[in-house]
PDB file of C-alpha atoms in Angstrom:
ATOM      1  CA  ASP A   1       0.000   0.000   0.000  1.00  0.00           C
ATOM      2  CA  ILE A   2       2.779   2.440   0.896  1.00  0.00           C
ATOM      3  CA  PHE A   3       4.656   1.816  -2.352  1.00  0.00           C
ATOM      4  CA  LYS A   4       1.487   2.219  -4.406  1.00  0.00           C
ATOM      5  CA  LYS A   5       0.521   5.457  -2.664  1.00  0.00           C
ATOM      6  CA  ASN A   6       3.921   6.831  -3.634  1.00  0.00           C
ATOM      7  CA  GLY A   7       3.446   5.950  -7.293  1.00  0.00           C
ATOM      8  CA  ALA A   8       5.756   2.916  -7.458  1.00  0.00           C
ATOM      9  CA  SER A   9       5.179   0.077  -9.916  1.00  0.00           C
ATOM     10  CA  ILE A  10       5.095  -3.319  -8.193  1.00  0.00           C
ATOM     11  CA  ALA A  11       5.860  -6.873  -9.345  1.00  0.00           C
ATOM     12  CA  CYS A  12       5.095 -10.016  -7.316  1.00  0.00           C
ATOM     13  CA  CYS A  13       5.972 -13.547  -8.355  1.00  0.00           C
ATOM     14  CA  ARG A  14       4.590 -16.253  -6.059  1.00  0.00           C
ATOM     15  CA  TRP A  15       4.509 -13.891  -3.097  1.00  0.00           C
ATOM     16  CA  PRO A  16       2.005 -15.180  -0.494  1.00  0.00           C
ATOM     17  CA  VAL A  17      -1.564 -13.842  -0.304  1.00  0.00           C
ATOM     18  CA  THR A  18      -1.448 -11.779  -3.487  1.00  0.00           C
ATOM     19  CA  ALA A  19      -3.976 -13.662  -5.659  1.00  0.00           C
ATOM     20  CA  GLY A  20      -6.432 -11.349  -7.389  1.00  0.00           C
ATOM     21  CA  ASN A  21      -4.760  -8.155  -6.182  1.00  0.00           C
ATOM     22  CA  PHE A  22      -4.411  -6.601  -9.643  1.00  0.00           C
ATOM     23  CA  GLU A  23      -5.487  -3.204  -8.349  1.00  0.00           C
ATOM     24  CA  LYS A  24      -2.287  -2.747  -6.327  1.00  0.00           C
ATOM     25  CA  ILE A  25       0.139  -5.100  -8.104  1.00  0.00           C
ATOM     26  CA  ASP A  26       1.068  -4.157 -11.665  1.00  0.00           C
ATOM     27  CA  TYR A  27       2.804  -7.416 -12.597  1.00  0.00           C
ATOM     28  CA  LEU A  28       1.378 -10.396 -10.725  1.00  0.00           C
ATOM     29  CA  ILE A  29       2.029 -14.140 -10.757  1.00  0.00           C
ATOM     30  CA  PRO A  30       0.449 -15.278  -7.464  1.00  0.00           C
ATOM     31  CA  GLU A  31       1.464 -18.165  -5.262  1.00  0.00           C
ATOM     32  CA  ILE A  32      -0.551 -21.361  -5.755  1.00  0.00           C
ATOM     33  CA  THR A  33      -0.758 -23.414  -2.567  1.00  0.00           C
ATOM     34  CA  ASP A  34      -2.969 -26.297  -3.743  1.00  0.00           C
ATOM     35  CA  GLU A  35      -1.321 -28.674  -6.208  1.00  0.00           C
ATOM     36  CA  ASN A  36      -4.738 -29.932  -7.312  1.00  0.00           C
ATOM     37  CA  GLU A  37      -5.466 -26.541  -8.868  1.00  0.00           C
ATOM     38  CA  LEU A  38      -2.622 -27.153 -11.333  1.00  0.00           C
ATOM     39  CA  LYS A  39      -3.400 -30.723 -12.368  1.00  0.00           C
ATOM     40  CA  PRO A  40      -6.032 -30.153 -15.100  1.00  0.00           C
ATOM     41  CA  ASP A  41      -3.962 -27.601 -17.067  1.00  0.00           C
ATOM     42  CA  CYS A  42      -1.009 -25.904 -15.387  1.00  0.00           C
ATOM     43  CA  LEU A  43      -0.547 -23.254 -18.096  1.00  0.00           C
ATOM     44  CA  GLU A  44      -4.243 -22.400 -18.323  1.00  0.00           C
ATOM     45  CA  HIS A  45      -4.495 -21.933 -14.571  1.00  0.00           C
ATOM     46  CA  TYR A  46      -1.427 -19.661 -14.358  1.00  0.00           C
ATOM     47  CA  LEU A  47      -2.666 -17.545 -17.286  1.00  0.00           C
ATOM     48  CA  LYS A  48      -6.090 -17.185 -15.656  1.00  0.00           C
ATOM     49  CA  ILE A  49      -4.777 -15.869 -12.333  1.00  0.00           C
ATOM     50  CA  SER A  50      -1.813 -13.766 -13.545  1.00  0.00           C
ATOM     51  CA  SER A  51      -1.472 -10.342 -15.174  1.00  0.00           C
ATOM     52  CA  THR A  52      -2.170 -10.516 -18.899  1.00  0.00           C
ATOM     53  CA  SER A  53       1.049  -8.593 -19.599  1.00  0.00           C
ATOM     54  CA  LEU A  54       3.000 -11.570 -18.187  1.00  0.00           C
ATOM     55  CA  HIS A  55       1.409 -14.313 -20.282  1.00  0.00           C
ATOM     56  CA  GLY A  56       4.360 -14.438 -22.692  1.00  0.00           C
ATOM     57  CA  ILE A  57       6.838 -14.834 -19.833  1.00  0.00           C
ATOM     58  CA  ILE A  58       4.725 -17.541 -18.187  1.00  0.00           C
ATOM     59  CA  LYS A  59       4.477 -19.492 -21.454  1.00  0.00           C
ATOM     60  CA  ARG A  60       8.247 -19.230 -21.902  1.00  0.00           C
ATOM     61  CA  TYR A  61       8.993 -20.983 -18.598  1.00  0.00           C
ATOM     62  CA  ILE A  62       5.894 -23.069 -17.843  1.00  0.00           C
ATOM     63  CA  ASN A  63       7.620 -26.317 -18.865  1.00  0.00           C
ATOM     64  CA  THR A  64      10.049 -25.820 -15.972  1.00  0.00           C
ATOM     65  CA  LEU A  65       7.243 -26.673 -13.552  1.00  0.00           C
ATOM     66  CA  LYS A  66       6.373 -30.113 -12.232  1.00  0.00           C
ATOM     67  CA  LEU A  67       3.179 -29.070 -10.464  1.00  0.00           C
ATOM     68  CA  LYS A  68       4.406 -27.864  -7.027  1.00  0.00           C
ATOM     69  CA  LYS A  69       7.654 -29.847  -6.908  1.00  0.00           C
ATOM     70  CA  GLN A  70      10.828 -28.150  -5.700  1.00  0.00           C
ATOM     71  CA  PRO A  71      13.245 -26.826  -6.881  1.00  0.00           C
ATOM     72  CA  GLU A  72      11.370 -26.611 -10.215  1.00  0.00           C
ATOM     73  CA  GLU A  73       8.823 -24.203  -8.743  1.00  0.00           C
ATOM     74  CA  ASP A  74      11.573 -21.830  -7.574  1.00  0.00           C
ATOM     75  CA  LEU A  75      13.416 -22.070 -10.897  1.00  0.00           C
ATOM     76  CA  PHE A  76      10.179 -21.063 -12.635  1.00  0.00           C
ATOM     77  CA  SER A  77       9.700 -18.110 -10.254  1.00  0.00           C
ATOM     78  CA  THR A  78      13.273 -16.898 -10.614  1.00  0.00           C
ATOM     79  CA  SER A  79      13.176 -17.080 -14.401  1.00  0.00           C
ATOM     80  CA  CYS A  80       9.858 -15.222 -14.495  1.00  0.00           C
ATOM     81  CA  ILE A  81      10.840 -12.465 -12.074  1.00  0.00           C
ATOM     82  CA  SER A  82      14.181 -11.955 -13.831  1.00  0.00           C
ATOM     83  CA  ASP A  83      12.391 -11.464 -17.164  1.00  0.00           C
ATOM     84  CA  ILE A  84       9.815  -9.174 -15.533  1.00  0.00           C
ATOM     85  CA  ILE A  85      12.683  -7.000 -14.270  1.00  0.00           C
ATOM     86  CA  ARG A  86      14.342  -6.885 -17.696  1.00  0.00           C
ATOM     87  CA  THR A  87      11.104  -6.238 -19.585  1.00  0.00           C
ATOM     88  CA  PHE A  88       9.077  -3.936 -17.338  1.00  0.00           C
ATOM     89  CA  LYS A  89      11.654  -2.451 -14.905  1.00  0.00           C
ATOM     90  CA  PRO A  90       9.290  -2.353 -11.888  1.00  0.00           C
ATOM     91  CA  ASP A  91      10.232  -0.150  -8.941  1.00  0.00           C
ATOM     92  CA  VAL A  92       9.553  -2.817  -6.304  1.00  0.00           C
ATOM     93  CA  VAL A  93       9.827  -6.605  -6.674  1.00  0.00           C
ATOM     94  CA  PHE A  94       8.714  -9.414  -4.347  1.00  0.00           C
ATOM     95  CA  THR A  95       9.418 -13.115  -4.880  1.00  0.00           C
ATOM     96  CA  HIS A  96       9.240 -16.101  -2.570  1.00  0.00           C
ATOM     97  CA  PRO A  97      11.647 -19.022  -3.131  1.00  0.00           C
ATOM     98  CA  ALA A  98      10.738 -21.948  -0.871  1.00  0.00           C
ATOM     99  CA  SER A  99      12.948 -24.869  -1.900  1.00  0.00           C
ATOM    100  CA  VAL A 100      15.313 -24.556   1.082  1.00  0.00           C
ATOM    101  CA  ASP A 101      12.347 -24.601   3.457  1.00  0.00           C
ATOM    102  CA  SER A 102      10.857 -27.640   1.693  1.00  0.00           C
ATOM    103  CA  TYR A 103      14.096 -29.592   1.780  1.00  0.00           C
ATOM    104  CA  LYS A 104      14.853 -28.768   5.421  1.00  0.00           C
ATOM    105  CA  HIS A 105      11.424 -30.052   6.415  1.00  0.00           C
ATOM    106  CA  LYS A 106      11.841 -33.178   4.308  1.00  0.00           C
ATOM    107  CA  TYR A 107      15.518 -34.082   4.794  1.00  0.00           C
ATOM    108  CA  GLY A 108      16.817 -32.054   7.768  1.00  0.00           C
ATOM    109  CA  GLU A 109      19.221 -29.165   8.116  1.00  0.00           C
ATOM    110  CA  LYS A 110      22.519 -30.788   7.154  1.00  0.00           C
ATOM    111  CA  ASP A 111      21.483 -33.339   4.543  1.00  0.00           C
ATOM    112  CA  PRO A 112      23.474 -33.009   1.272  1.00  0.00           C
ATOM    113  CA  LYS A 113      20.223 -32.433  -0.636  1.00  0.00           C
ATOM    114  CA  THR A 114      19.390 -29.497   1.656  1.00  0.00           C
ATOM    115  CA  LEU A 115      22.869 -28.009   1.309  1.00  0.00           C
ATOM    116  CA  GLU A 116      22.531 -28.270  -2.466  1.00  0.00           C
ATOM    117  CA  MET A 117      19.262 -26.315  -2.247  1.00  0.00           C
ATOM    118  CA  ILE A 118      21.052 -23.588  -0.278  1.00  0.00           C
ATOM    119  CA  ARG A 119      23.635 -23.346  -3.073  1.00  0.00           C
ATOM    120  CA  LEU A 120      20.836 -23.214  -5.639  1.00  0.00           C
ATOM    121  CA  ALA A 121      19.040 -20.483  -3.669  1.00  0.00           C
ATOM    122  CA  ASP A 122      22.272 -18.482  -3.704  1.00  0.00           C
ATOM    123  CA  LYS A 123      22.438 -18.867  -7.495  1.00  0.00           C
ATOM    124  CA  MET A 124      18.803 -17.780  -7.868  1.00  0.00           C
ATOM    125  CA  VAL A 125      19.474 -14.606  -5.870  1.00  0.00           C
ATOM    126  CA  GLY A 126      22.446 -14.057  -8.180  1.00  0.00           C
ATOM    127  CA  ASP A 127      20.190 -14.446 -11.243  1.00  0.00           C
ATOM    128  CA  ILE A 128      17.874 -11.727  -9.936  1.00  0.00           C
ATOM    129  CA  ILE A 129      20.822  -9.425  -9.192  1.00  0.00           C
ATOM    130  CA  LYS A 130      22.102 -10.045 -12.747  1.00  0.00           C
ATOM    131  CA  ALA A 131      18.719  -8.998 -14.163  1.00  0.00           C
ATOM    132  CA  VAL A 132      18.973  -5.710 -12.273  1.00  0.00           C
ATOM    133  CA  GLU A 133      22.525  -5.246 -13.568  1.00  0.00           C
ATOM    134  CA  ASP A 134      21.275  -5.864 -17.116  1.00  0.00           C
ATOM    135  CA  ILE A 135      18.893  -2.890 -16.922  1.00  0.00           C
ATOM    136  CA  GLY A 136      21.574  -0.622 -15.432  1.00  0.00           C
ATOM    137  CA  MET A 137      19.877  -0.150 -12.068  1.00  0.00           C
ATOM    138  CA  ILE A 138      22.251  -1.959  -9.713  1.00  0.00           C
ATOM    139  CA  GLU A 139      23.531   1.232  -8.042  1.00  0.00           C
ATOM    140  CA  GLN A 140      19.983   2.475  -7.421  1.00  0.00           C
ATOM    141  CA  THR A 141      18.627  -0.828  -6.054  1.00  0.00           C
ATOM    142  CA  THR A 142      18.383  -2.141  -2.504  1.00  0.00           C
ATOM    143  CA  PHE A 143      18.160  -5.931  -2.095  1.00  0.00           C
ATOM    144  CA  ILE A 144      16.478  -7.368   0.993  1.00  0.00           C
ATOM    145  CA  VAL A 145      16.835 -11.110   1.593  1.00  0.00           C
ATOM    146  CA  LEU A 146      14.853 -12.352   4.583  1.00  0.00           C
ATOM    147  CA  SER A 147      13.332 -15.462   6.106  1.00  0.00           C
ATOM    148  CA  ASP A 148       9.999 -15.911   7.835  1.00  0.00           C
ATOM    149  CA  HIS A 149      11.437 -18.497  10.258  1.00  0.00           C
ATOM    150  CA  GLY A 150      14.432 -20.729  10.968  1.00  0.00           C
ATOM    151  CA  HIS A 151      14.783 -24.469  11.447  1.00  0.00           C
ATOM    152  CA  GLU A 152      15.994 -26.564  14.353  1.00  0.00           C
ATOM    153  CA  ARG A 153      16.602 -30.277  14.492  1.00  0.00           C
ATOM    154  CA  VAL A 154      13.995 -32.047  16.644  1.00  0.00           C
ATOM    155  CA  GLU A 155      15.349 -34.865  18.791  1.00  0.00           C
ATOM    156  CA  ARG A 156      12.423 -35.264  21.151  1.00  0.00           C
ATOM    157  CA  GLU A 157       8.747 -34.295  21.261  1.00  0.00           C
ATOM    158  CA  ILE A 158       7.031 -33.646  24.582  1.00  0.00           C
ATOM    159  CA  ALA A 159       3.300 -33.229  25.240  1.00  0.00           C
ATOM    160  CA  LEU A 160       3.197 -30.622  28.012  1.00  0.00           C
ATOM    161  CA  ASN A 161      -0.430 -31.329  28.805  1.00  0.00           C
ATOM    162  CA  GLU A 162       0.581 -34.911  29.623  1.00  0.00           C
ATOM    163  CA  VAL A 163       3.215 -33.513  32.009  1.00  0.00           C
ATOM    164  CA  PHE A 164       0.548 -31.328  33.649  1.00  0.00           C
ATOM    165  CA  LEU A 165      -1.810 -34.330  33.872  1.00  0.00           C
ATOM    166  CA  ARG A 166       0.893 -36.444  35.536  1.00  0.00           C
ATOM    167  CA  ASP A 167       1.493 -33.673  38.080  1.00  0.00           C
ATOM    168  CA  GLY A 168      -2.230 -33.278  38.819  1.00  0.00           C
ATOM    169  CA  LEU A 169      -2.461 -29.834  37.239  1.00  0.00           C
ATOM    170  CA  PHE A 170      -4.102 -30.419  33.875  1.00  0.00           C
ATOM    171  CA  GLY A 171      -7.149 -28.181  33.650  1.00  0.00           C
ATOM    172  CA  LYS A 172      -5.505 -25.627  35.876  1.00  0.00           C
ATOM    173  CA  LEU A 173      -2.705 -25.264  33.327  1.00  0.00           C
ATOM    174  CA  THR A 174      -3.341 -25.908  29.635  1.00  0.00           C
ATOM    175  CA  ALA A 175      -0.588 -25.708  27.021  1.00  0.00           C
ATOM    176  CA  TYR A 176      -1.196 -24.572  23.484  1.00  0.00           C
ATOM    177  CA  GLU A 177       1.885 -26.039  21.891  1.00  0.00           C
ATOM    178  CA  CYS A 178       3.542 -24.234  18.978  1.00  0.00           C
ATOM    179  CA  GLY A 179       6.812 -25.960  18.136  1.00  0.00           C
ATOM    180  CA  HIS A 180       9.763 -24.875  20.266  1.00  0.00           C
ATOM    181  CA  SER A 181       7.525 -22.877  22.600  1.00  0.00           C
ATOM    182  CA  ALA A 182       4.091 -23.151  24.178  1.00  0.00           C
ATOM    183  CA  GLU A 183       1.473 -20.717  25.405  1.00  0.00           C
ATOM    184  CA  ILE A 184       0.130 -21.536  28.868  1.00  0.00           C
ATOM    185  CA  TYR A 185      -3.452 -20.750  29.850  1.00  0.00           C
ATOM    186  CA  LEU A 186      -4.514 -20.688  33.511  1.00  0.00           C
ATOM    187  CA  ASN A 187      -7.737 -21.789  35.186  1.00  0.00           C
ATOM    188  CA  SER A 188      -8.286 -21.743  38.974  1.00  0.00           C
ATOM    189  CA  ILE A 189      -4.582 -21.236  39.689  1.00  0.00           C
ATOM    190  CA  SER A 190      -2.775 -17.997  40.410  1.00  0.00           C
ATOM    191  CA  GLN A 191      -0.129 -16.605  38.109  1.00  0.00           C
ATOM    192  CA  GLU A 192       2.351 -16.759  40.982  1.00  0.00           C
ATOM    193  CA  ASP A 193       1.732 -20.450  41.670  1.00  0.00           C
ATOM    194  CA  ALA A 194       1.795 -21.317  37.958  1.00  0.00           C
ATOM    195  CA  LEU A 195       5.113 -19.514  37.453  1.00  0.00           C
ATOM    196  CA  SER A 196       6.589 -21.186  40.525  1.00  0.00           C
ATOM    197  CA  TYR A 197       5.565 -24.630  39.263  1.00  0.00           C
ATOM    198  CA  LEU A 198       6.826 -24.072  35.708  1.00  0.00           C
ATOM    199  CA  LYS A 199      10.157 -22.648  36.871  1.00  0.00           C
ATOM    200  CA  SER A 200      10.646 -25.761  38.984  1.00  0.00           C
ATOM    201  CA  LYS A 201      10.399 -27.781  35.762  1.00  0.00           C
ATOM    202  CA  VAL A 202      13.240 -25.862  34.084  1.00  0.00           C
ATOM    203  CA  ASN A 203      16.113 -28.207  33.254  1.00  0.00           C
ATOM    204  CA  GLU A 204      14.063 -31.189  34.365  1.00  0.00           C
ATOM    205  CA  GLY A 205      14.575 -33.710  31.581  1.00  0.00           C
ATOM    206  CA  SER A 206      11.004 -34.964  31.482  1.00  0.00           C
ATOM    207  CA  SER A 207       9.465 -31.505  30.951  1.00  0.00           C
ATOM    208  CA  GLY A 208      11.829 -30.173  28.279  1.00  0.00           C
ATOM    209  CA  ILE A 209      11.287 -26.607  29.507  1.00  0.00           C
ATOM    210  CA  SER A 210      14.329 -24.308  29.453  1.00  0.00           C
ATOM    211  CA  LYS A 211      12.787 -20.852  29.984  1.00  0.00           C
ATOM    212  CA  VAL A 212       9.594 -19.451  31.493  1.00  0.00           C
ATOM    213  CA  PHE A 213       8.239 -15.990  30.616  1.00  0.00           C
ATOM    214  CA  SER A 214       5.453 -14.088  32.297  1.00  0.00           C
ATOM    215  CA  LYS A 215       3.099 -12.086  30.105  1.00  0.00           C
ATOM    216  CA  ASP A 216       4.666  -8.800  31.230  1.00  0.00           C
ATOM    217  CA  GLU A 217       8.178 -10.061  30.402  1.00  0.00           C
ATOM    218  CA  LEU A 218       7.100 -11.064  26.898  1.00  0.00           C
ATOM    219  CA  VAL A 219       5.599  -7.663  26.169  1.00  0.00           C
ATOM    220  CA  LYS A 220       8.604  -5.731  27.505  1.00  0.00           C
ATOM    221  CA  ARG A 221      11.360  -7.918  26.010  1.00  0.00           C
ATOM    222  CA  TYR A 222       9.873  -9.137  22.735  1.00  0.00           C
ATOM    223  CA  GLY A 223       6.666  -7.224  22.070  1.00  0.00           C
ATOM    224  CA  THR A 224       4.792 -10.534  22.204  1.00  0.00           C
ATOM    225  CA  PHE A 225       1.222 -10.500  23.459  1.00  0.00           C
ATOM    226  CA  GLY A 226      -1.939 -12.601  23.410  1.00  0.00           C
ATOM    227  CA  ASP A 227      -4.680 -13.950  25.630  1.00  0.00           C
ATOM    228  CA  PHE A 228      -2.363 -16.503  27.286  1.00  0.00           C
ATOM    229  CA  SER A 229      -0.804 -15.935  30.720  1.00  0.00           C
ATOM    230  CA  ILE A 230       2.674 -17.498  30.431  1.00  0.00           C
ATOM    231  CA  MET A 231       4.949 -18.761  27.685  1.00  0.00           C
ATOM    232  CA  VAL A 232       7.583 -21.490  27.988  1.00  0.00           C
ATOM    233  CA  GLU A 233      10.493 -22.267  25.687  1.00  0.00           C
ATOM    234  CA  GLY A 234      11.987 -25.706  25.113  1.00  0.00           C
ATOM    235  CA  ASP A 235      15.487 -27.099  25.509  1.00  0.00           C
ATOM    236  CA  GLU A 236      17.588 -27.519  22.398  1.00  0.00           C
ATOM    237  CA  GLY A 237      16.155 -30.261  20.196  1.00  0.00           C
ATOM    238  CA  ILE A 238      12.800 -30.245  21.988  1.00  0.00           C
ATOM    239  CA  MET A 239       9.452 -29.693  20.293  1.00  0.00           C
ATOM    240  CA  PHE A 240       6.206 -29.305  22.200  1.00  0.00           C
TER     241      PHE A 240
END
């Protein structure tokens, strides 16, 4: 919205939650999350949901795709966005490569296949930079490479509500588990007593809890807030 209000032209290639937003995005190839949408006719579906000005570029690279398989999907995106840059010279560009994420989930952080995807991601960033160089805009361009999350190897999974049940506290404490951390909701137990109990579980092998944060601490230190009362963080390699 800010870019558009300032008169910038915008290109998005497989950037999340952009489908149908032709009013604000000048050059749009949206992300497709459901592989079944592509099965009848991959080309027809992409042409239907993308900017008409990009149909030639889509047709040029559509054979790269194997439905939603990686890294083919990222190679398609990188080729398309590089050509969009060369052809239309948009002011702002968004693209969303996901092959590293896919491979880390599937094979783990250090698997050779994952490391190869990291090298490929590096090359794809280089391809986009080269496209900007080709139009003579490298000195006027800022590149931002970011991630929406990291990955950590999981060695053990712990159900905190089972721990609370074993200790006779389930119902008074309820965990909403979210990976390496968990939100704790209280019922008929004071915040003070709940914090005291949870802190006693820190470094206890069966609980997996390494840190305990009160709601006030979370707001002050991390700007995190919600309708929960406490948040706990797991030991290394622990998932709740």
